[in-house]
CSV table of C-alpha atoms and ligand atoms in Angstrom, one decimal:
chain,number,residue,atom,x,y,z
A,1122,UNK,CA,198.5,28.0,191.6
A,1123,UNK,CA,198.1,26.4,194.7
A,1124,UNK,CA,194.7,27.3,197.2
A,1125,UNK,CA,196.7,27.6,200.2
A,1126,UNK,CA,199.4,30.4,198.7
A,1127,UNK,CA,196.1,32.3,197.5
A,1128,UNK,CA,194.7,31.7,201.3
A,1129,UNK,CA,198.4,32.9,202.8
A,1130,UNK,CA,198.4,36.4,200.7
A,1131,UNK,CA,194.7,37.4,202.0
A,1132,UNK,CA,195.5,35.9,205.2
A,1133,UNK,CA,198.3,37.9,205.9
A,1134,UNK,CA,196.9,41.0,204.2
A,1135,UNK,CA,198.0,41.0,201.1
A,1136,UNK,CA,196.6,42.1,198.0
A,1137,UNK,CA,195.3,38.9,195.0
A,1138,UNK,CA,196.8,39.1,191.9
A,1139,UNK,CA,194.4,38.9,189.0
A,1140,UNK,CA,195.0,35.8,188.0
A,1141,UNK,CA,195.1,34.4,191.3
A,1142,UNK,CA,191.2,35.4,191.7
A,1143,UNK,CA,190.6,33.8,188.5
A,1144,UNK,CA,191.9,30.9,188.8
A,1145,UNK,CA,190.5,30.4,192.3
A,1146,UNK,CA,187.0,31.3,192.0
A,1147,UNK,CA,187.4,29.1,188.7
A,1148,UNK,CA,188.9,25.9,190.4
A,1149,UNK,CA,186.4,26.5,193.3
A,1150,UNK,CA,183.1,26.2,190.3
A,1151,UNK,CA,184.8,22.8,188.8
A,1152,UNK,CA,185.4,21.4,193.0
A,1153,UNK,CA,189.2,21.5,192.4
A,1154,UNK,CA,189.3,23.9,195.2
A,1155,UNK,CA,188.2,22.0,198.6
A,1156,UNK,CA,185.3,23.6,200.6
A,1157,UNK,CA,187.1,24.2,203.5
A,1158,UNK,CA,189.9,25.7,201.6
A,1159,UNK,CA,187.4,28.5,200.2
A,1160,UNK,CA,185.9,28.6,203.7
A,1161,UNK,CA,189.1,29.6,204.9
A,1162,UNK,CA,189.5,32.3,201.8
A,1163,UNK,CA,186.1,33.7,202.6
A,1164,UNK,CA,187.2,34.2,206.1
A,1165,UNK,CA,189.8,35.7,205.3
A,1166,UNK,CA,188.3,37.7,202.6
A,1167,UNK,CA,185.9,38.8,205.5
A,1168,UNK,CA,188.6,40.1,207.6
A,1169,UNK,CA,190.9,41.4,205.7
A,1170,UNK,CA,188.4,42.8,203.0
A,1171,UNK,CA,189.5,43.1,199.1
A,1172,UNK,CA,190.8,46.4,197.4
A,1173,UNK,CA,188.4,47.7,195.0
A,1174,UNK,CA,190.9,46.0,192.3
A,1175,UNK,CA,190.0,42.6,193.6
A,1176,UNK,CA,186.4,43.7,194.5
A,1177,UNK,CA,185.9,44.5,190.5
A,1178,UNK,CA,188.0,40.8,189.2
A,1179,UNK,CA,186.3,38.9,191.8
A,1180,UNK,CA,182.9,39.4,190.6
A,1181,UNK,CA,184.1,39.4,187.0
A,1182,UNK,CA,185.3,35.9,187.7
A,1183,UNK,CA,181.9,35.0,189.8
A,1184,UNK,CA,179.9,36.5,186.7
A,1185,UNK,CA,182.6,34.4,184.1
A,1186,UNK,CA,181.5,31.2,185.8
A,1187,UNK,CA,178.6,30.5,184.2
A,1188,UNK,CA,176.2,32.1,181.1
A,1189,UNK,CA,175.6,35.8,180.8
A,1190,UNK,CA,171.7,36.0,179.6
A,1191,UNK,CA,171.5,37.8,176.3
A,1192,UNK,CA,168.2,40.1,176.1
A,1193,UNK,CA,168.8,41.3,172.4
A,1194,UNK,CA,165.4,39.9,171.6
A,1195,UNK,CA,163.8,42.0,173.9
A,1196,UNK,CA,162.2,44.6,172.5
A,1197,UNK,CA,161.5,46.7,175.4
A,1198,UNK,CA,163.5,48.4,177.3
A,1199,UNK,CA,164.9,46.0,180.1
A,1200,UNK,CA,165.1,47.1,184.0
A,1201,UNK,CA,165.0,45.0,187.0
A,1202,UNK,CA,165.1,45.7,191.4
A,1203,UNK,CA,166.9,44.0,193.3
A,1204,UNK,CA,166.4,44.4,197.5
A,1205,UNK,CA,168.7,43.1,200.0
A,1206,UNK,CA,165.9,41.6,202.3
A,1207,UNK,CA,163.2,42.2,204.5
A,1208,UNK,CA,160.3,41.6,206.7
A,1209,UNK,CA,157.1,41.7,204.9
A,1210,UNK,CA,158.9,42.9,201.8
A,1211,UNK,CA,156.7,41.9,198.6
A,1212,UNK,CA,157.5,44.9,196.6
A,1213,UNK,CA,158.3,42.9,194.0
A,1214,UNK,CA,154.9,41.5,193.5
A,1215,UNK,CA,153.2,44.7,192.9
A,1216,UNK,CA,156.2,46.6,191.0
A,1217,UNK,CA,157.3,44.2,188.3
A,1218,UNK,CA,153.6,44.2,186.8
A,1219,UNK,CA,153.3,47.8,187.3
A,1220,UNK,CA,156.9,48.7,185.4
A,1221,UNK,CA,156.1,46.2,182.9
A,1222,UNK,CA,152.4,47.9,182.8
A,1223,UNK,CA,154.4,51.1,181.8
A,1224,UNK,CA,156.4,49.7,178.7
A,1225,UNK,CA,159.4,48.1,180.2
A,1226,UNK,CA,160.3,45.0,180.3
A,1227,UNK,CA,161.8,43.5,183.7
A,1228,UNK,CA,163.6,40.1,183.9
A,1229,UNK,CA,163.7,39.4,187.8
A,1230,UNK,CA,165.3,36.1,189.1
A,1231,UNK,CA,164.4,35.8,192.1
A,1232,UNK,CA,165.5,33.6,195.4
A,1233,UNK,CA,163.6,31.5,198.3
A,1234,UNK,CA,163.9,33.3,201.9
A,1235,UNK,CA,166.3,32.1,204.4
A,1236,UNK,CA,166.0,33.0,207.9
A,1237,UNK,CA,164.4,35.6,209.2
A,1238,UNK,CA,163.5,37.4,205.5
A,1239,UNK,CA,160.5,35.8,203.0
A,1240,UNK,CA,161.6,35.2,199.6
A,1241,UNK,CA,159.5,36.4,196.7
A,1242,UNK,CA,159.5,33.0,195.1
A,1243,UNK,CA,158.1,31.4,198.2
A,1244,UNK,CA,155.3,34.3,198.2
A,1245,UNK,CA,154.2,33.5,194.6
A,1246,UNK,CA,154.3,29.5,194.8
A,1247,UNK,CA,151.1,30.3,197.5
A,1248,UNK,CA,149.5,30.9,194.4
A,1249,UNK,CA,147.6,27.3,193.0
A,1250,UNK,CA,149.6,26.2,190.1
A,1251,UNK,CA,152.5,28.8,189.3
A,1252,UNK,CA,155.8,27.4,188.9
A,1253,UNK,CA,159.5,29.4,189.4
A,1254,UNK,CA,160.6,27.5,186.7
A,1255,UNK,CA,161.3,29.2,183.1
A,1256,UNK,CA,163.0,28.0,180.3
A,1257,UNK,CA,165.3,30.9,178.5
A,1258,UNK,CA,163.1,30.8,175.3
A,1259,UNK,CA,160.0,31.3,177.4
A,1260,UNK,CA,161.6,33.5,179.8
A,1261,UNK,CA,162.7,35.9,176.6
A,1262,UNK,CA,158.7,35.0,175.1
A,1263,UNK,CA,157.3,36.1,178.0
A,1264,UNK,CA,159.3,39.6,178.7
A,1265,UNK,CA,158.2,40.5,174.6
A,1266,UNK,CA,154.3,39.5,175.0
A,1267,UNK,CA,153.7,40.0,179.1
A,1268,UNK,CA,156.7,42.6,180.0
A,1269,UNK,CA,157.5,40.8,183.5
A,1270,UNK,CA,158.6,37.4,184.5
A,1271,UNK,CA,159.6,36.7,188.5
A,1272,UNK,CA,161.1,33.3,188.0
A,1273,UNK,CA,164.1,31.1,189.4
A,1274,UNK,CA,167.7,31.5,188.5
A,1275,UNK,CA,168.9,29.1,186.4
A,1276,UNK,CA,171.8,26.1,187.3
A,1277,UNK,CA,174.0,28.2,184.9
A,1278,UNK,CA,173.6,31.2,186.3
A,1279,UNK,CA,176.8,32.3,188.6
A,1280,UNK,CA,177.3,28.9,189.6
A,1281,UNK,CA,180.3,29.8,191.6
A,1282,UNK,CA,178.0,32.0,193.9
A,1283,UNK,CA,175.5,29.2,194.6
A,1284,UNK,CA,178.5,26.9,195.6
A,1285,UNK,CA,180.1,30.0,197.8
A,1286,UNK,CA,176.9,31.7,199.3
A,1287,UNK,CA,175.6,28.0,200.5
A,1288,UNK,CA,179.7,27.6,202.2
A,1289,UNK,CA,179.2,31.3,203.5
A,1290,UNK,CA,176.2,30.2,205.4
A,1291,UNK,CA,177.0,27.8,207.2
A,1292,UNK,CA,181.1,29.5,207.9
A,1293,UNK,CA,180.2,32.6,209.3
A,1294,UNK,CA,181.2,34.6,206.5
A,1295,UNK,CA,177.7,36.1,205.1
A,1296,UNK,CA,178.6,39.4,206.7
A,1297,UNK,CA,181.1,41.3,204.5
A,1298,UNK,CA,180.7,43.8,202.1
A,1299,UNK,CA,182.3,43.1,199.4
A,1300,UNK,CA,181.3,39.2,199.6
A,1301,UNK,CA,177.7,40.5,199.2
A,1302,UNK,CA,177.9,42.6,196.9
A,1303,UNK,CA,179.8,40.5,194.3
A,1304,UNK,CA,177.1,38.1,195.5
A,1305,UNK,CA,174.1,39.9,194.8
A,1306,UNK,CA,176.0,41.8,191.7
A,1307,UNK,CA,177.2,38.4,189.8
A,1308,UNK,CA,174.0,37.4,189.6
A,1309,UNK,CA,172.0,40.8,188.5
A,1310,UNK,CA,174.7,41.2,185.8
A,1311,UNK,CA,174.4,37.9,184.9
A,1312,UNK,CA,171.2,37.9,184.6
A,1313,UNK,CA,171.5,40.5,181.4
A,1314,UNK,CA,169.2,43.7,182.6
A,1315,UNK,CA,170.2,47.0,181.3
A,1316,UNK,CA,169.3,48.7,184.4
A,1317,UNK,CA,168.5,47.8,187.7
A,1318,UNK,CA,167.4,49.4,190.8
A,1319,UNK,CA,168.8,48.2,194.4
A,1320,UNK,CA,166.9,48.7,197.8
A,1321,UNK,CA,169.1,48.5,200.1
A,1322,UNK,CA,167.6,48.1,203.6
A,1323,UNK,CA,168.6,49.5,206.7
A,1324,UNK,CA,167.1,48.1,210.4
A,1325,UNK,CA,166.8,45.9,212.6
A,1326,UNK,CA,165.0,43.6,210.2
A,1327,UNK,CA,167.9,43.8,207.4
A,1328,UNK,CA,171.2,42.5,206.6
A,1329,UNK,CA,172.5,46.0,207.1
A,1330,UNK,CA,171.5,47.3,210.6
A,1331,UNK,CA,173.1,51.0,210.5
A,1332,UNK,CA,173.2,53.7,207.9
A,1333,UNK,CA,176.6,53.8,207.3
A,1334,UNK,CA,177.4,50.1,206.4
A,1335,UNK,CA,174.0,50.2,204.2
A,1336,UNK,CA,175.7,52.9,202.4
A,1337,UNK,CA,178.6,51.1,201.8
A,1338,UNK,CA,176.9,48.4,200.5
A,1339,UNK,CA,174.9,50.1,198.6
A,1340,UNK,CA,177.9,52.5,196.9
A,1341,UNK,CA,179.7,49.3,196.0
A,1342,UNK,CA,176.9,47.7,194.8
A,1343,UNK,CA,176.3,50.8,192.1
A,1344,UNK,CA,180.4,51.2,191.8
A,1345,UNK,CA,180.0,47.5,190.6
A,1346,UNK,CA,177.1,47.6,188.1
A,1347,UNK,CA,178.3,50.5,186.6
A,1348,UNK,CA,181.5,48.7,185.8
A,1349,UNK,CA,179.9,46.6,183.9
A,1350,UNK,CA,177.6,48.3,181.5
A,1351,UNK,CA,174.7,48.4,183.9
A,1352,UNK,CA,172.8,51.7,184.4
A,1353,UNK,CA,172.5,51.4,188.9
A,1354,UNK,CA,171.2,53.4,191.2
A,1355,UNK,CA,170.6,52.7,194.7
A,1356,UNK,CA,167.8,53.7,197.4
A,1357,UNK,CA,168.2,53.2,201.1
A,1358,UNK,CA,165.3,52.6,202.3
A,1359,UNK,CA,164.1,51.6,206.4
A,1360,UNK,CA,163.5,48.2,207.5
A,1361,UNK,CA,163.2,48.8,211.0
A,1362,UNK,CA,159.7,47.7,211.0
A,1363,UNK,CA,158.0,45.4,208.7
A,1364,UNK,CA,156.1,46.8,205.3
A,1365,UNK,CA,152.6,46.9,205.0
A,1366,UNK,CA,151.2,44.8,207.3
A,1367,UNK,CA,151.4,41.4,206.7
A,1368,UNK,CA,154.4,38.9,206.8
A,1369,UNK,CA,153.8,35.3,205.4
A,1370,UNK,CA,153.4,34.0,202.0
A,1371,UNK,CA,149.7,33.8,200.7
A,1372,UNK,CA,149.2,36.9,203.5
A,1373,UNK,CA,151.8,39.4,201.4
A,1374,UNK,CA,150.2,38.1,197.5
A,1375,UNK,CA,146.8,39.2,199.0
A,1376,UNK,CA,148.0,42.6,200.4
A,1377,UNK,CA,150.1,43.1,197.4
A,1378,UNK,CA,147.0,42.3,194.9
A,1379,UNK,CA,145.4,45.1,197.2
A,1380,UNK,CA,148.2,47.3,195.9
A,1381,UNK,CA,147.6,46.3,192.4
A,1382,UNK,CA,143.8,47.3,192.9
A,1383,UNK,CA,144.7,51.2,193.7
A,1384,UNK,CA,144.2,50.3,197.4
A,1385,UNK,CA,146.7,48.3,199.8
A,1386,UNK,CA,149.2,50.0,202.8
A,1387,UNK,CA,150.6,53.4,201.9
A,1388,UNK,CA,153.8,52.4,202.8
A,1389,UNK,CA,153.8,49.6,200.6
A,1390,UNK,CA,152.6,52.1,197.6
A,1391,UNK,CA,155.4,54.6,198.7
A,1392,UNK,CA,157.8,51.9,198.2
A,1393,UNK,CA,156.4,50.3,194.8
A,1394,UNK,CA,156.1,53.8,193.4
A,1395,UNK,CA,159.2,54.9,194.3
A,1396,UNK,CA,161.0,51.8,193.1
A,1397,UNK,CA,158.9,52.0,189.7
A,1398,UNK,CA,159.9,55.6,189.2
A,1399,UNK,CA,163.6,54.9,189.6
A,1400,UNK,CA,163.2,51.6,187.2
A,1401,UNK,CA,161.5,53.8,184.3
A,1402,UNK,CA,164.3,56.6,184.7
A,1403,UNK,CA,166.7,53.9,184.2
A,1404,UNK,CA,165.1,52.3,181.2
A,1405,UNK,CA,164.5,55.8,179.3
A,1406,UNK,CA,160.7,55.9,180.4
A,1407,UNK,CA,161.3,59.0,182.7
A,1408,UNK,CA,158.1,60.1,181.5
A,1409,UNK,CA,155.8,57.6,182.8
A,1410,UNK,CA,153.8,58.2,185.8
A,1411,UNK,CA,153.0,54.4,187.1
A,1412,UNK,CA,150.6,56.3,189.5
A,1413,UNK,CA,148.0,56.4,186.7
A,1414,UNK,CA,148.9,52.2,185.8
A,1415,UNK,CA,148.1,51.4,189.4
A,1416,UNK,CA,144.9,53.9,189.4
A,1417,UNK,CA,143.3,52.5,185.8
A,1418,UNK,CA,143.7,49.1,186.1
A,1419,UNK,CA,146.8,48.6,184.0
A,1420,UNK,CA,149.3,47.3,186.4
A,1421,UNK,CA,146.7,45.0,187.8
A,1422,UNK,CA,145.9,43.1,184.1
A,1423,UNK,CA,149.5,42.7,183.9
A,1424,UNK,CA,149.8,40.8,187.3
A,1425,UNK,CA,146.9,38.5,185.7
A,1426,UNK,CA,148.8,37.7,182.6
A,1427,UNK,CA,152.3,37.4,184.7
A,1428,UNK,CA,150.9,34.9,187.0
A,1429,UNK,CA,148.9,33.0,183.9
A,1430,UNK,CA,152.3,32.7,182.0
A,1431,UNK,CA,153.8,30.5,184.4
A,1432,UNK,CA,150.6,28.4,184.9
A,1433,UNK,CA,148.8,30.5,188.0
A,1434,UNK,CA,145.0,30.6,188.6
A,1435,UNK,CA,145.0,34.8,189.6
A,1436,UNK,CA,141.7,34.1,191.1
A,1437,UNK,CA,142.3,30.8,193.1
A,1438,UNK,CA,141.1,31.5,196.5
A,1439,UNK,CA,144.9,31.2,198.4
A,1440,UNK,CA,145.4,29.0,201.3
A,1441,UNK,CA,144.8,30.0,204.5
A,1442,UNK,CA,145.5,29.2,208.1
A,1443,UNK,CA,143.6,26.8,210.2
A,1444,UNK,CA,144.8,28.1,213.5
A,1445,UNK,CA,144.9,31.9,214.9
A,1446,UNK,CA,145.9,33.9,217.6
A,1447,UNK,CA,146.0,37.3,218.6
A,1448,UNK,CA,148.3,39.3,220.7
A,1449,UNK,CA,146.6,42.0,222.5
A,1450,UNK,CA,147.9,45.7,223.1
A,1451,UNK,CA,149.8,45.9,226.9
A,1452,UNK,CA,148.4,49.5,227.4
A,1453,UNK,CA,146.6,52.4,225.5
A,1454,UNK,CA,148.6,54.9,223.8
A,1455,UNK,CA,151.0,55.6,220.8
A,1456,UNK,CA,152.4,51.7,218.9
A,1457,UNK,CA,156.4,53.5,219.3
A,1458,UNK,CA,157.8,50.9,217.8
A,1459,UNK,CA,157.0,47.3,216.4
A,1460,UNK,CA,160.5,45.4,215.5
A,1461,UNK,CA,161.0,44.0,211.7
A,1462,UNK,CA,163.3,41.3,213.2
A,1463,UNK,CA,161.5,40.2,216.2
A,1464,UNK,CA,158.3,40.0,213.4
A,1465,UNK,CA,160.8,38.3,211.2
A,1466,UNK,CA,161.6,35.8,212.9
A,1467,UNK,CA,157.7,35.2,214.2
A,1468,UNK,CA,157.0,34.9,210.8
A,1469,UNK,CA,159.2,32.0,210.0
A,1470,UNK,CA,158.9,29.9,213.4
A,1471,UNK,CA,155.1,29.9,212.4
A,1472,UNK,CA,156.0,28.2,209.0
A,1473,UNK,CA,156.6,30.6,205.8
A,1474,UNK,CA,160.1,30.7,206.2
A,1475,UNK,CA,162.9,27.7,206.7
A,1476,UNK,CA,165.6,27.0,208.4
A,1477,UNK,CA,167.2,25.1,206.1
A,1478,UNK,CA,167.6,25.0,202.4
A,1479,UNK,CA,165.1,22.1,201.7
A,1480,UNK,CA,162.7,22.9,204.2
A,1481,UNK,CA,159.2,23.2,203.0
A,1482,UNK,CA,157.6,26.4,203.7
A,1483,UNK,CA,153.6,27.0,204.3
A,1484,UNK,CA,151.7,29.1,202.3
A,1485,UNK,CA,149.3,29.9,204.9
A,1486,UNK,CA,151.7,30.9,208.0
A,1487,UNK,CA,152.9,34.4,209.0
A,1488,UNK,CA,151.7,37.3,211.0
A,1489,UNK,CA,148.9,40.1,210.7
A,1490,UNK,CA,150.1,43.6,212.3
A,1491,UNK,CA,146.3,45.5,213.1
A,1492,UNK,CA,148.0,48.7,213.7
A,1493,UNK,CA,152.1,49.8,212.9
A,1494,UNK,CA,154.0,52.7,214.7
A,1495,UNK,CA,152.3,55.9,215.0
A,1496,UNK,CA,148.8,54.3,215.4
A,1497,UNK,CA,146.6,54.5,218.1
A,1498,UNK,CA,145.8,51.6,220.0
A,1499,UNK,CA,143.5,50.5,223.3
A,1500,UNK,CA,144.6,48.4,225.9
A,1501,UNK,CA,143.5,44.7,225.6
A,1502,UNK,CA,142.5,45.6,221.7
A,1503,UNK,CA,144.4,43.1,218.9
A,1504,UNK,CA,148.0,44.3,217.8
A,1505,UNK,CA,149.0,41.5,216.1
A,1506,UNK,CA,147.2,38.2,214.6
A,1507,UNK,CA,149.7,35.3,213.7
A,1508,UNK,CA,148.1,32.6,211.6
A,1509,UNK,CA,149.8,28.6,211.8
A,1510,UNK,CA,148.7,25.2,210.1
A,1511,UNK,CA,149.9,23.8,214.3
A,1512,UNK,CA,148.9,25.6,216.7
A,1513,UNK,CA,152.1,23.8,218.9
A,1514,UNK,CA,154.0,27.3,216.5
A,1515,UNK,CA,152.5,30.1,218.7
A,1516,UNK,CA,154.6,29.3,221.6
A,1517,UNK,CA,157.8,29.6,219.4
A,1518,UNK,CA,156.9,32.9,218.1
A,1519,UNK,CA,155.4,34.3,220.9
A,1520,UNK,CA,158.9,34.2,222.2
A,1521,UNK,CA,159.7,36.1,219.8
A,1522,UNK,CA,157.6,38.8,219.5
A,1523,UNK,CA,158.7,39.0,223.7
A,1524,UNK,CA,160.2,43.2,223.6
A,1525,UNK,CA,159.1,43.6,220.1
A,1526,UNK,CA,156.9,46.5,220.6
A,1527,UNK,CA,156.2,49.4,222.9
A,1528,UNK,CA,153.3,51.7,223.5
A,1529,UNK,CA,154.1,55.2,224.6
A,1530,UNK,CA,152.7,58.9,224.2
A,1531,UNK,CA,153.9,60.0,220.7
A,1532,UNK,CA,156.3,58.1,218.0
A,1533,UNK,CA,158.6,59.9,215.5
A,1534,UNK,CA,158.0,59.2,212.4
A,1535,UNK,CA,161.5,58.1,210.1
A,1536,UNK,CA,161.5,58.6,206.4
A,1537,UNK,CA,160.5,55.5,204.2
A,1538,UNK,CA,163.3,56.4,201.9
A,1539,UNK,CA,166.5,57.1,203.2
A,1540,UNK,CA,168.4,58.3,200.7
A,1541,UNK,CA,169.5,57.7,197.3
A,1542,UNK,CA,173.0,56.3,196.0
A,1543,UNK,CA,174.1,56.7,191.9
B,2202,URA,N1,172.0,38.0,199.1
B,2202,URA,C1,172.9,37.4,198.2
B,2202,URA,O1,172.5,37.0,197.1
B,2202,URA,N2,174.1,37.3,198.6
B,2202,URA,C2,174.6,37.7,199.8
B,2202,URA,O2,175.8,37.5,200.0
B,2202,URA,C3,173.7,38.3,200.6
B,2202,URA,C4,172.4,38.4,200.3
């Protein structure tokens, strides 16, 4: 085969054979396939799309190019979440203890933020002496004796997305469908689970910004798993303003360890509950209610043994900012709206996200939100607190947090959970 016939067909709208796809994706994984000549495929893959044919041998190929995780030695049932990204989004921390808590077992690797949206392994590393990093025996050790692990993906893991999502960043080509969803689906198959649960977010502060391209996603997403063995449903779920009400690293452990003490933001426990229910129906435990782990203590002693495993002090004091400062309400009335992105992207130019691959990220940086939409606020009272280790950070994210929220006389209150796909 030669890259720049495979390049021509898509180019020109044509369809990939099978073993086109193969041997491409395959070439790309060893480096016999040049970066800018997959750039240029991607781009044209992002144009042109790929036929549900190619969709299914494209992620076969992504998932061929590296090891499959085999759970056989799990004894519990296996399911794991996967969300597309969001502002203040730490589900994860609460729900995988509280699943586990309820006799499953969930296997979640999980990424570092990018941008605008935290990343889950970022949130736990604010947590004194717990490492991402698993080996596959303790990995299997810990899913039979704790029932959760949140760990890093492994170099073997879908290699050829690693290589392709890192060229996809930097070429323009992140936003297509069916290049995320063999993205995100290579890896979850990979990764061996018997049944996962997407959230697939929809706003301002998502991949995804309207309902009908989050569907897509989302229906090709379960089209894909399904394929494949894996038992997948889909919720769609709004991310038009940020969850709970923090967005930072140590900020979202702390309000998710609230969670995991029966208290925390209701729309954080909406979210973890209706995530958990969906991961027990999928892994024969439809007859669980995690309400009662989360009430009695359960899912919490399981977050204490998960962070343990992986060398975590549960009750090291976490870092915290040396700088402040608030943003004060513009008027007194009704918080209307209070933008995901805009906090997003506060969130990161005060430190807990980066802007590139090996940037460090601080622990201690993000942003407080004192009230969310439909809240009642005074003029001149705090709205928002945003915590930095430089103070020289405000100025940055004051900018832009410019036109992020608005104070009016009543605000309409939008379903948590959109709907459900699968
Ligand atoms: N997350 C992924 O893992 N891949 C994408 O393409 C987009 C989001």
């Amino acid at each position: 085969f030669d890259a720049v016939d495979v390049i021509r067909t898509k180019r020109d709208g044509g369809e990939l054979s099978d073993a086109q796809i193969d041997w491409v994706i395959d070439a790309y994984t060893r480096g016999a396939v040049a970066e800018e000549q997959m750039a240029a495929l991607a781009m044209a893959v992002l144009l042109r799309g790929l036929t549900p044919r190619e969709l299914a041998r494209w992620t076969a190929a992504m998932i061929a190019s590296g090891e499959r995780l085999d759970l056989s030695a799990v004894a519990r049932p296996t399911s794991d979440k996967h969300s597309t990204g969001g502002v203040g989004d730490k589900i994860t921390l609460p729900l995988a203890p509280l699943v586990a808590a309820c006799g499953a077992a969930v296997p979640q690797l999980s990424g570092r933020g990018l941008g605008h949206t935290g990343g889950t392994l970022d949130k736990l590393e604010s947590i004194p002496g717990w490492r991402a990093e698993v080996s596959n025996a303790a990995f299997i050790a810990q899913l039979n004796e704790v029932g959760a692990v949140v760990c890093a993906a492994g170099d073997e893991l879908a290699p050829a997305d690693r290589k392709l999502y890192a060229l996809r960043d930097v070429t323009g080509t992140v936003e297509s469908i069916p290049l995320i969803a063999s993205s995100i689906m290579s890896k979850k198959i990979a990764e061996g689970s018997a049944s996962l649960v997407l959230d697939v977010k929809v706003g301002t502060g998502a991949f995804m910004k309207d309902l009908t391209t989050a569907r897509q996603l989302a229906e090709t997403m379960v089209g894909l798993g399904t394929a494949h063995g894996v038992r997948t449903v889909a919720l769609l779920t709004d991310m038009s303003t940020p969850l709970g009400r923090t967005a930072g690293n140590a900020l979202e452990v702390t309000e998710s360890v609230e969670v995991l003490a029966g208290g925390g933001p209701a729309d954080v426990v909406e979210l973890t509950l209706a995530l958990a229910r969906e991961m027990l129906a999928g892994a024969g435990l439809a007859d669980v209610d995690p309400a009662d782990a989360l009430r009695d203590g359960r899912a919490m002693d399981t977050w204490r043994a998960m962070i343990a495993a992986q060398g975590g002090d549960p009750d090291a004091p976490l870092p915290t900012a040396r700088e402040r400062h608030v943003v004060a309400a513009p008027a007194s009335g009704v918080l209307t709206r209070l933008d995901a992105y805009a906090v997003g992207v506060a969130a990161w130019r005060l430190g807990a996200g980066r802007a590139r691959k090996e940037d460090p990220v601080s622990a201690a940086a993000g942003v407080v939100l004192l009230a969310k939409p439909g809240d009642r606020v005074q003029a001149g009272a705090p709205l928002l607190e945003l915590h930095a280790d430089d103070p020289s950070r405000f100025e940055r994210a004051l900018a832009a947090l410019d036109g992020a929220f608005e104070v009016g006389g009543s605000a309409s209150s939008a379903p948590l959970v959109i709907d459900r796909v699968g």
